[in-house]
Coordinates of C-alpha atoms and ligand atoms in Angstrom, one line a residue:
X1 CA -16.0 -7.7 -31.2
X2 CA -15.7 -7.0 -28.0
X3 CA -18.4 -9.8 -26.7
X4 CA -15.6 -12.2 -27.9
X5 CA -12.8 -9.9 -26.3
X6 CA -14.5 -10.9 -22.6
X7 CA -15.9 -14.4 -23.6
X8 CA -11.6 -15.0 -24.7
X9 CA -10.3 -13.2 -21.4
X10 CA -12.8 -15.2 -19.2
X11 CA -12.2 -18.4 -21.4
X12 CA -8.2 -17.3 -20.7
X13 CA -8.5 -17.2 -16.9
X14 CA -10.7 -20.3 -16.7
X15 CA -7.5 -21.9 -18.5
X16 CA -5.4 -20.9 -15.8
X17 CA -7.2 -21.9 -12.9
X18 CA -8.1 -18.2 -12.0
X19 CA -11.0 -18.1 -9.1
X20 CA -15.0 -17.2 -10.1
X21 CA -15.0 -14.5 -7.6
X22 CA -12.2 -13.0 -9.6
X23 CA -13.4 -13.7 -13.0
X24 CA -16.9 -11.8 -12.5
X25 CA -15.0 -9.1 -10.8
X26 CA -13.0 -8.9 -13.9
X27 CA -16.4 -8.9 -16.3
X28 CA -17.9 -6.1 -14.3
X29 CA -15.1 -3.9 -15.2
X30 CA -14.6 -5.3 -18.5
X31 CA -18.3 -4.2 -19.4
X32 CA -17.5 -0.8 -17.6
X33 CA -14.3 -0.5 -19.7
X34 CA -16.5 -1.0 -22.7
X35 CA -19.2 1.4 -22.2
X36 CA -16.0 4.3 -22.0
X37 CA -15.9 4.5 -18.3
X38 CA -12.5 5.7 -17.8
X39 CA -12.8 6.0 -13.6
X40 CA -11.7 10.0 -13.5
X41 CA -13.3 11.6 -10.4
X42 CA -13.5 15.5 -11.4
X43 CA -13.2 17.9 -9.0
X44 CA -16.0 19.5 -9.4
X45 CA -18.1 16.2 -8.6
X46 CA -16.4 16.1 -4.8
X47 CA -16.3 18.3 -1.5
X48 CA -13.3 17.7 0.8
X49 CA -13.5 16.3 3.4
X50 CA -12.3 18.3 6.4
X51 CA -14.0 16.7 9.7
X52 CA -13.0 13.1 10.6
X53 CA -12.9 12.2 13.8
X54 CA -9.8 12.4 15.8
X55 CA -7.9 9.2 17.2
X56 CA -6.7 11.6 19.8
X57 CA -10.2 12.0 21.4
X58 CA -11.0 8.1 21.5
X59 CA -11.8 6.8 24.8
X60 CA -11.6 3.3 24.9
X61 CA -11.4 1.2 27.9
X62 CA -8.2 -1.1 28.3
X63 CA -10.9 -4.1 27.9
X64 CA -12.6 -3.0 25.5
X65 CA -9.3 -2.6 23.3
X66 CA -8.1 -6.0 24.3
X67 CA -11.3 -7.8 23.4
X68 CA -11.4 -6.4 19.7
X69 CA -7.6 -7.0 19.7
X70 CA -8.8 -10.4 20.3
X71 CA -10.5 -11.0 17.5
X72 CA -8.3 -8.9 15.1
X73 CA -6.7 -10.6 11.7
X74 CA -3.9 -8.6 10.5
X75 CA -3.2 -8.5 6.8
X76 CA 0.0 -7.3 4.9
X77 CA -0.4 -6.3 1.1
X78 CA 2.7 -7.9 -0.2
X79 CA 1.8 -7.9 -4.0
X80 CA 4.1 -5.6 -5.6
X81 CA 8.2 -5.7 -6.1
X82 CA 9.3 -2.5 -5.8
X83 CA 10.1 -2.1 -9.7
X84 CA 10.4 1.6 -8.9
X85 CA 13.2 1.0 -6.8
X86 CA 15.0 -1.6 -8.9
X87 CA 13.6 -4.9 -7.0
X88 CA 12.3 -8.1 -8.8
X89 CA 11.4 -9.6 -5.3
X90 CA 8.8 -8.6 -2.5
X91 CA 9.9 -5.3 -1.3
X92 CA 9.3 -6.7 2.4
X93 CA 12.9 -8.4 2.0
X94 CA 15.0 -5.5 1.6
X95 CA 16.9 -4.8 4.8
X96 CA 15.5 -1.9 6.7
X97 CA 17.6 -1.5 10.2
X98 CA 20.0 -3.7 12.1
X99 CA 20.2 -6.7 9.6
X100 CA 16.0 -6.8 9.4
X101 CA 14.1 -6.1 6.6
X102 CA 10.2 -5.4 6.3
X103 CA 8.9 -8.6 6.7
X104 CA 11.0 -9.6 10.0
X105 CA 9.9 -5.8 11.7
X106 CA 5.8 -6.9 11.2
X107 CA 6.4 -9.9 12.6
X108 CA 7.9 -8.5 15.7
X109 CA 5.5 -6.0 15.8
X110 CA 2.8 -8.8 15.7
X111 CA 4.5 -11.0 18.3
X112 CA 4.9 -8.2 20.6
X113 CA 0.7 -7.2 20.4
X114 CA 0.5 -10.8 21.3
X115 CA 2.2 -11.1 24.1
X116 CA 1.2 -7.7 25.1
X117 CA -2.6 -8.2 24.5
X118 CA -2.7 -11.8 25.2
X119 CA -4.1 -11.9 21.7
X120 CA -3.7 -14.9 19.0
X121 CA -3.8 -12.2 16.3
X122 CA -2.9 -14.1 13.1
X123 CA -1.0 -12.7 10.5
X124 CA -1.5 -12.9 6.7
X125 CA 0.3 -11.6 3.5
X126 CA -1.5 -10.9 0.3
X127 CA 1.0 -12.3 -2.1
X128 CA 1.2 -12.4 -5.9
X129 CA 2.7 -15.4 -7.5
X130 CA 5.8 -13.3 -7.8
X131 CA 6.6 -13.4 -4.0
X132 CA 4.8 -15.7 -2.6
X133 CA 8.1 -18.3 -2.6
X134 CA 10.4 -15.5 -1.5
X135 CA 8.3 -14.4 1.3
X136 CA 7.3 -18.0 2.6
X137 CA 10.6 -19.1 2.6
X138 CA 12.5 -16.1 4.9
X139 CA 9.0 -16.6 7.0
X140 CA 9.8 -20.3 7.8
X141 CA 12.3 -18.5 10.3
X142 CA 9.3 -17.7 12.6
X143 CA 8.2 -21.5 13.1
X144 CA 5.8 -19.7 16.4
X145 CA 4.3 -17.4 13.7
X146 CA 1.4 -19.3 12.0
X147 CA -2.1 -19.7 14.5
X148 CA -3.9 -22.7 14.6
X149 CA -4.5 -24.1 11.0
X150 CA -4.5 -20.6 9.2
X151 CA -2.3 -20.0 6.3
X152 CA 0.4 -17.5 6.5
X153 CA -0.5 -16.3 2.7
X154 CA -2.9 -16.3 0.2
X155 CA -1.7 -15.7 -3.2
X156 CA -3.7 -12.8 -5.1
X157 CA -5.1 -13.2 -8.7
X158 CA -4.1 -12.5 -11.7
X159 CA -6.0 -11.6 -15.0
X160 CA -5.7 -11.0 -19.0
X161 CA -4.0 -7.5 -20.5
X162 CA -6.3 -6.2 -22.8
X163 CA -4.9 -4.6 -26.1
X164 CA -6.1 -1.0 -26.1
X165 CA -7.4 -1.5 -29.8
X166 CA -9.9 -4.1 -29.6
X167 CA -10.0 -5.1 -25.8
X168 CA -9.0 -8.5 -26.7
X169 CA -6.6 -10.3 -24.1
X170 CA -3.1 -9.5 -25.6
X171 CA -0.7 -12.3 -26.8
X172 CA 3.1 -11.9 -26.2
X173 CA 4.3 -15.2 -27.4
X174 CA 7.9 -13.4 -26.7
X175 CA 7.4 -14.0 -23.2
X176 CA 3.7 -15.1 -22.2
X177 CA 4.2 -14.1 -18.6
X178 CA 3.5 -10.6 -19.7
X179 CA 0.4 -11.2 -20.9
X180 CA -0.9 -11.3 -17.5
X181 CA -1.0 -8.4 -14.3
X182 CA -1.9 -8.3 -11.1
X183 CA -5.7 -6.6 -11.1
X184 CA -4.5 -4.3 -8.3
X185 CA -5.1 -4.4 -4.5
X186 CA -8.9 -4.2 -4.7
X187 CA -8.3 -7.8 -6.0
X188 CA -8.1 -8.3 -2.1
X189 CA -11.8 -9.0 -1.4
X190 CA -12.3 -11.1 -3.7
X191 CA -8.5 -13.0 -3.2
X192 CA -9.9 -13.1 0.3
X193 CA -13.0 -14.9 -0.9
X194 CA -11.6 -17.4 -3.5
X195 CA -8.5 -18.8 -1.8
X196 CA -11.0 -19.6 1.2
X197 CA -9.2 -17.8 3.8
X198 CA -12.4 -15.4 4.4
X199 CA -14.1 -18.5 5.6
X200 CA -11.5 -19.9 7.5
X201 CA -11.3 -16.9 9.8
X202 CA -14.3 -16.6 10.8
X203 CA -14.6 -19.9 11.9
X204 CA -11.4 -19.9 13.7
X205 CA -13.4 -16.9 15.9
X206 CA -11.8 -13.9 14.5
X207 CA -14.7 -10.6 13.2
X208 CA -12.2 -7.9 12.5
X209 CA -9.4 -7.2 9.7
X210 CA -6.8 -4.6 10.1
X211 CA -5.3 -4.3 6.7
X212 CA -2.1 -2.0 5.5
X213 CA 0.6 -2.1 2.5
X214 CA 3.5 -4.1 3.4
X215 CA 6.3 -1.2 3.3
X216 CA 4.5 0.6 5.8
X217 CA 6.1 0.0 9.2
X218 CA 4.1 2.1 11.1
X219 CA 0.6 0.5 10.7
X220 CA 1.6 -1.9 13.6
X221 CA -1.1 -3.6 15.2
X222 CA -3.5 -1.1 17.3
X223 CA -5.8 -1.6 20.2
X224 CA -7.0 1.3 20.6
X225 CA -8.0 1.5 16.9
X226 CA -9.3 -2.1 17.1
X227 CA -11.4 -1.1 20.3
X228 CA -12.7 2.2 18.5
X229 CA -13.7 0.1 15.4
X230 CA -15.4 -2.5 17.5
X231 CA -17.2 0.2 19.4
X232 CA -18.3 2.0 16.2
X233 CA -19.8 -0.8 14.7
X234 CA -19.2 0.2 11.7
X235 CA -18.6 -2.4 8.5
X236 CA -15.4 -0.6 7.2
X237 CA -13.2 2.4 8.7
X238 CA -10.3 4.0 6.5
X239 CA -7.5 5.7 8.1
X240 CA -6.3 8.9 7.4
X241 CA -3.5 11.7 8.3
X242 CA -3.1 15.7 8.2
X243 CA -1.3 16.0 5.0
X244 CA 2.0 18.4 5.1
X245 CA 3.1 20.1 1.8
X246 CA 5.5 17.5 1.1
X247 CA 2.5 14.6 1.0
X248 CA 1.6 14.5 -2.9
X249 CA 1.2 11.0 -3.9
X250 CA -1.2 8.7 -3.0
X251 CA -5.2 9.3 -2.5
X252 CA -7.5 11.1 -0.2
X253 CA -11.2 10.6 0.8
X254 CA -13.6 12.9 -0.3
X255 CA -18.0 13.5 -0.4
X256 CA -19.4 12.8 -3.8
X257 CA -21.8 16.0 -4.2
X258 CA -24.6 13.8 -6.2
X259 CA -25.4 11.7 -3.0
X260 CA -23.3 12.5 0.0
X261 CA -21.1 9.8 -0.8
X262 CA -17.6 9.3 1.4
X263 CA -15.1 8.4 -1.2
X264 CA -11.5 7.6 -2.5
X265 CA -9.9 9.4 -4.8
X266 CA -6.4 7.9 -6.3
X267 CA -3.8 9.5 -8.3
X268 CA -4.7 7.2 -11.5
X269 CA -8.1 8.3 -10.9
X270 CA -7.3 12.4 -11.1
X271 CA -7.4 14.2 -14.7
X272 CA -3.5 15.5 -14.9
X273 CA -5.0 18.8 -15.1
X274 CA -6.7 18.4 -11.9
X275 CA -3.5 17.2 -9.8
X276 CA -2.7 20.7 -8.8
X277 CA -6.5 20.7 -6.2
X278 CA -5.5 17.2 -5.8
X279 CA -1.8 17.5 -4.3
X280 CA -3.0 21.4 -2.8
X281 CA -3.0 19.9 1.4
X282 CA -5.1 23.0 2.3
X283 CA -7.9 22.0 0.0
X284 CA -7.7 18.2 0.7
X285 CA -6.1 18.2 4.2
X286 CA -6.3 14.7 4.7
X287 CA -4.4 11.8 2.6
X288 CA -5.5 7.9 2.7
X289 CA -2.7 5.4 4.3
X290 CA -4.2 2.7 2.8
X291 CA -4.5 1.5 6.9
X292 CA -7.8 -0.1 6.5
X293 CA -10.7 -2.0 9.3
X294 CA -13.3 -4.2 8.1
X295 CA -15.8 -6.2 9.6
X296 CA -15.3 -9.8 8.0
X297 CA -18.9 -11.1 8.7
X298 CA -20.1 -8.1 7.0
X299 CA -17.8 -8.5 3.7
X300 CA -18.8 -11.8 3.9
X301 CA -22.5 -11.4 3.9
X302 CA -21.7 -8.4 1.7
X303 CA -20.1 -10.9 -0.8
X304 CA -22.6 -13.3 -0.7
X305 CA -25.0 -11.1 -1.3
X306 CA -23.5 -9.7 -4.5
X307 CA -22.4 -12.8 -6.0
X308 CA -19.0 -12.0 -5.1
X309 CA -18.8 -8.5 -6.8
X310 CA -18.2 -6.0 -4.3
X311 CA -18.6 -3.0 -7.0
X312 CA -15.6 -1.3 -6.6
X313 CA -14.9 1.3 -9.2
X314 CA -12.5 1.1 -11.6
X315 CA -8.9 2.1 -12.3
X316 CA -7.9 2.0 -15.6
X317 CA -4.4 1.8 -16.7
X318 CA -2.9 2.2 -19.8
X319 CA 0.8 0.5 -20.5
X320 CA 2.5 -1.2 -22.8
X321 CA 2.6 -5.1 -22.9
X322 CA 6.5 -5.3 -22.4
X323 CA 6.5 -1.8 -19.6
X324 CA 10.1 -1.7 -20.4
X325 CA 9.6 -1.4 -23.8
X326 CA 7.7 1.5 -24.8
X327 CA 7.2 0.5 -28.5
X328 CA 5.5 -2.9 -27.3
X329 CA 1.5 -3.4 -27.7
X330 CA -0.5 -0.6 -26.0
X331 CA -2.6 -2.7 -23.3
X332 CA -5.6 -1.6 -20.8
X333 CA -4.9 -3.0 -17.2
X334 CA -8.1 -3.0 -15.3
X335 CA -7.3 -2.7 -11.8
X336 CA -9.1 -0.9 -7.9
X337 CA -8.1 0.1 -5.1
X338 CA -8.7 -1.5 -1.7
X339 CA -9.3 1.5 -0.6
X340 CA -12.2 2.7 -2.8
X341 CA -14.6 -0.5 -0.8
X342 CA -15.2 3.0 1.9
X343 CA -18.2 3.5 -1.2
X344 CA -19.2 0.0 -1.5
X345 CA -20.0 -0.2 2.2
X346 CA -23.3 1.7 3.8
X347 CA -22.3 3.6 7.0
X348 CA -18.3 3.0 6.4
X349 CA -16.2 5.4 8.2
X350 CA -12.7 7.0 8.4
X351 CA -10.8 8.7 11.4
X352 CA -7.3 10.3 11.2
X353 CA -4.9 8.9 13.2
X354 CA -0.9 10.1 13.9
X355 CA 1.5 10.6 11.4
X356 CA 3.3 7.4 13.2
X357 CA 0.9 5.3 11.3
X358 CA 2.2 5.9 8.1
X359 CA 6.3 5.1 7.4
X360 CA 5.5 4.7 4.1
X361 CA 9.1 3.2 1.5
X362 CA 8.2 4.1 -1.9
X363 CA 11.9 5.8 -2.9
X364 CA 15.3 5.7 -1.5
X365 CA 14.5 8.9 -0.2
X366 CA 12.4 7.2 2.6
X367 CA 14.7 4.0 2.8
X368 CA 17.5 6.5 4.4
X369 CA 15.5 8.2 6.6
X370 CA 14.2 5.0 8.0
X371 CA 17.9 4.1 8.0
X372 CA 19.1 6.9 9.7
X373 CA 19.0 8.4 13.7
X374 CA 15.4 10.5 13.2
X375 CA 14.1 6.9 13.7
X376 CA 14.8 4.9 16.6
X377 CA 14.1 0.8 16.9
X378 CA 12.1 -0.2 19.2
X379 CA 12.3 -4.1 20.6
X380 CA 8.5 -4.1 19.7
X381 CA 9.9 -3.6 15.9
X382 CA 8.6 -0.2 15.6
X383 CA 10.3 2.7 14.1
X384 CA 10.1 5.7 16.6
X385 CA 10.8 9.4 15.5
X386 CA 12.9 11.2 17.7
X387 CA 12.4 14.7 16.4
X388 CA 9.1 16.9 15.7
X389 CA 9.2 16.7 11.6
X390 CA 11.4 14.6 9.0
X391 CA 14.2 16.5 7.0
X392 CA 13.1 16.8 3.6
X393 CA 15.2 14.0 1.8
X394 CA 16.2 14.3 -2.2
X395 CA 18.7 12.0 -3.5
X396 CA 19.6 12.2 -7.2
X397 CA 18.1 9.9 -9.2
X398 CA 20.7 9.4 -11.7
X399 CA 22.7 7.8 -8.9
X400 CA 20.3 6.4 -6.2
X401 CA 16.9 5.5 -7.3
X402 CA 17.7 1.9 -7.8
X403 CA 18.1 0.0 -4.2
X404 CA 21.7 -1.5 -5.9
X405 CA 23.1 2.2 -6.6
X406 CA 21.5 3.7 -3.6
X407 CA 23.2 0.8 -1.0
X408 CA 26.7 1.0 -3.4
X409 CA 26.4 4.8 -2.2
X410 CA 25.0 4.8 0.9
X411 CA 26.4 1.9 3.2
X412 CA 26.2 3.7 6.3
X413 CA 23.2 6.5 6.6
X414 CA 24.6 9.6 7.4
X415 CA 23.3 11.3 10.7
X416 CA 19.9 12.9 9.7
X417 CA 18.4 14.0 13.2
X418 CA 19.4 17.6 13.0
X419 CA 19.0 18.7 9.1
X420 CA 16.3 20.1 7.9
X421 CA 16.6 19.3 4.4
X422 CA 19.4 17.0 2.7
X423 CA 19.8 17.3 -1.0
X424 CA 22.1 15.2 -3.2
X425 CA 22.9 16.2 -6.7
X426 CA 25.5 14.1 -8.6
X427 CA 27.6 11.2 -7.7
X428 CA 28.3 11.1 -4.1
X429 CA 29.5 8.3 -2.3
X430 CA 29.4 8.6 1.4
X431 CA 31.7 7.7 4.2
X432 CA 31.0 6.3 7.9
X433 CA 30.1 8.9 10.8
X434 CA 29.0 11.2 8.1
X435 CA 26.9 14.5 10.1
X436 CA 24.2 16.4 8.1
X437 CA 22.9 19.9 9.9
X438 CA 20.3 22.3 8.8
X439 CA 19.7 22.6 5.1
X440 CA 22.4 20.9 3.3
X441 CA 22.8 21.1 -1.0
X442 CA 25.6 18.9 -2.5
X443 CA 25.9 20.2 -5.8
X444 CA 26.7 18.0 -8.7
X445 CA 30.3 18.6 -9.0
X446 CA 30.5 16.8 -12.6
X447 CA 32.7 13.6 -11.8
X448 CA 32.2 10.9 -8.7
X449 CA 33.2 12.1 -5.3
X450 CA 33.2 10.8 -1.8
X451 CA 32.2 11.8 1.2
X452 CA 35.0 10.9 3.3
X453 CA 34.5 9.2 6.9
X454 CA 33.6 12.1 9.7
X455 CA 32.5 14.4 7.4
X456 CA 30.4 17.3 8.7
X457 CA 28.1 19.0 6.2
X458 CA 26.3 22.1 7.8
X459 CA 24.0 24.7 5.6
Ligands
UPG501 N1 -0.1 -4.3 -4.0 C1 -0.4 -5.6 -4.1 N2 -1.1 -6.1 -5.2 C2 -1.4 -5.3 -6.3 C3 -1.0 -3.9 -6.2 C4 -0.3 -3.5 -5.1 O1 -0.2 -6.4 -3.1 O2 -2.0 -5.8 -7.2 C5 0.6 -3.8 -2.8 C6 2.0 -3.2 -3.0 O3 3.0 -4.2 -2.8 C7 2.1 -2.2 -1.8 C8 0.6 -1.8 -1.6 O4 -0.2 -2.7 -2.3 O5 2.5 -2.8 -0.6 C9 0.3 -0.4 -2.1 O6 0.6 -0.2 -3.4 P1 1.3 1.1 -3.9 O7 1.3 1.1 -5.4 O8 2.5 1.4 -3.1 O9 0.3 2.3 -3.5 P2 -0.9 2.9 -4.3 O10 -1.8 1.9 -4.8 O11 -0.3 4.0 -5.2 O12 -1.7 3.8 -3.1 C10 -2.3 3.1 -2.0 C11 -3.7 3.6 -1.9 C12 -3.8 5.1 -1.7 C13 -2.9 5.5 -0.5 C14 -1.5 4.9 -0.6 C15 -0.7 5.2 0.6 O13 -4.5 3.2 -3.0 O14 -5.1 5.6 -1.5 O15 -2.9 6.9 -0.3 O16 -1.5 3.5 -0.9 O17 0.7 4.8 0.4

């Protein structure tokens, strides 16, 4: 049964024009799906990992740093619409400071690395066919951006949902769109491979790949890092950051006991029993940006080597064809993380770098601290702190988890620099000049209120 489930999935992507890198990749994890690998990683498998080195203690010379700036790609995931906040575009367009939104910050953080490193360094968004149009289109501002004959984008793939039944790709003749997902961002290597672009940098010159998710503004580009990666010589380097108590999501790198192993763990790869060692930042003290180095001769050697299948492991994820309807078909999505390559590659490294690395917007919790005056703009696009640690943000989600409610609410971020924690519970709407101090609760008082202009709310 389930021989014809692949032999229909592959025969399915063939049909659409999907790349061969991508549909062995797929069969890989389609024959792991179906000998009941489920891609937990139990805690008692790992160690922590408590000793990486230190981007502090990096001595790099100012040449050294320019020459593997020099030769440095940098590559924007730019898959994913921020559903969770209520998007159906890229989230790189929402509007982050001064009229700018994600997209328009990287590229004046890349244009300023150039001109400050006298570096071509190109820059290239992994798109899904849902933004590449968007993306292209508000990029067409930047007419110095593109270098040489390299794309701006390539366009990531896309593969089958398999009913959870019978692992048979899933038909929605309702709307046949959904039959189809993204196969996560470990669909970057071979994306990378198949549209070309792999090739095409390395004969334009260029060895290295700095790599980061889109709605993190603070993996700018680096020199230092570039020169340290360079120096290292190693094929792939992950970066990481101390974890604080309030850093629960996302994954962290860990030592496979059976074989010394440095690895990623993911949230969709922890038992929900488990999540209490995997969120516990004394036990794991380190979390995973998702800020990633490789080498792209190596992948590319790698690549060939394997036939294209790097080996990541897999993620998979159980939904429902229609994920806003929960009584739809139950569907397997397999999917990896970019991330998780640190296993694929022999002598692939990790170093944790400052918290400034990683300005990650997954709520509207983060949207309005990046809105407000903890962060300052820099001309180089970057987002500056300008105190020692964030307020603890928690907006209620009744009113502002969707970017529409949140912005309806919000039009003017309050200033943020001196609370310590801001809580909003209820129906708030909030006036200009607004002042938050120390630890502030606005309890749901039952009906919609506002926050009139001025206001200053001290706890
Ligand atoms: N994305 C794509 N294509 C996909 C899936 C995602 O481009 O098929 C993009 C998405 O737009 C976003 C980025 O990938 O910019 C990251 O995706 P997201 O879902 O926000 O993050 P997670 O996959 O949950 O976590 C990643 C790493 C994790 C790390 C975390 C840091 O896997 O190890 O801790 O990012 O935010």
């Amino acid at each position: 049964m389930s021989e014809a489930g692949l032999q229909a999935a592959r025969q399915k992507m063939i049909d659409a024009g999907v790349s061969t890198p991508a549909i062995e990749v797929f069969t890989r994890f389609y024959h792991l799906l179906e000998s009941g690998e489920t891609g937990v990683i139990r805690e008692d498998t790992i160690e922590p990992l408590l000793d990486p080195p230190m981007l502090a203690d990096v001595d790099i010379t100012d040449a050294e740093a320019r020459e593997a700036i020099g030769k440095t790609v940098i590559i924007k995931l730019n898959g994913g619409l921020g559903t969770s906040m209520g998007l159906d575009k890229a989230k790189t367009l929402l509007p982050v400071r001064d009229g700018m939104n994600f997209l328009d910050l990287i590229v004046q953080q890349v244009l300023a690395a150039r001109e400050r490193y006298d570096a071509r360094l190109p820059l290239l968004l992994m798109n899904s066919f849902r933004t590449d149009e968007d993306t292209l289109a508000h990029l067409a501002r930047y007419p110095e951006l593109p270098v040489e004959d390299l794309p701006l984008s390539f366009v990531q793939n896309q593969e089958p949902k398999l009913r959870a039944d019978d692992l048979t790709p899933v038909e929605w003749p309702a709307d046949p769109s959904l039959e189809w997902c993204p196969p996560g961002h470990g669909d970057l290597y071979p994306a990378l491979e198949g549209s070309g672009v792999l090739d095409a940098l390395l004969e334009a010159g260029f060895r290295y790949a700095c790599v980061s998710n889109g709605d993190n503004l603070g993996a700018a580009p680096n020199a230092t890092i570039a020169g340290w990666f360079a120096r290292s010589g190693a094929p792939y380097a992950a970066e990481l950051c101390r974890r604080t108590v309030n850093d629960k999501k996302g994954g962290h790198l860990a030592i496979r006991k059976a074989d010394g192993q440095l690895i990623l763990r993911d949230t969709a790869q922890t038992a929900p029993e488990e999540m209490d060692y995997f969120t516990d930042e004394h036990r794991h003290p380190f979390f995973h940006t998702n800020n990633l180095w490789f080498d792209l001769q190596n992948l590319r050697d790698t690549l060939v080597e394997r036939n294209s299948v790097l080996g990541l492991p897999l993620i998979r994820n159980e939904k429902t064809v229609d994920p806003t309807d929960s009584s739809s078909t139950p569907v397997i999505q397999v999917e990896s993380a970019m991330g998780a390559a640190i296993e694929v590659f022999e002598g692939a490294t990790a170093i944790c770098v400052g918290r400034d690395r990683f300005l990650p917007v997954k709520t509207t919790n983060e949207l309005l601290l990046l809105r407000s005056d903890v962060y300052n703009l820099t001309d180089e696009g970057k987002l500056v702190a300008c105190t020692d640690t964030s307020p603890e943000i928690s907006l209620d989600s009744r009113y502002y988890k969707t970017v529409q409610k949140f912005a309806e609410r919000i039009p003017q971020a309050p200033s943020l620099r001196k609370a310590t924690s801001f809580r909003v519970e209820g129906d708030y709407t909030f006036g200009t000049g607004v002042v938050v101090k120390g630890d502030v609760t606005l309890p749901d008082a039952g009906e919609a209120s506002t926050v009139e202009d001025g206001t200053r709310l001290e706890g």
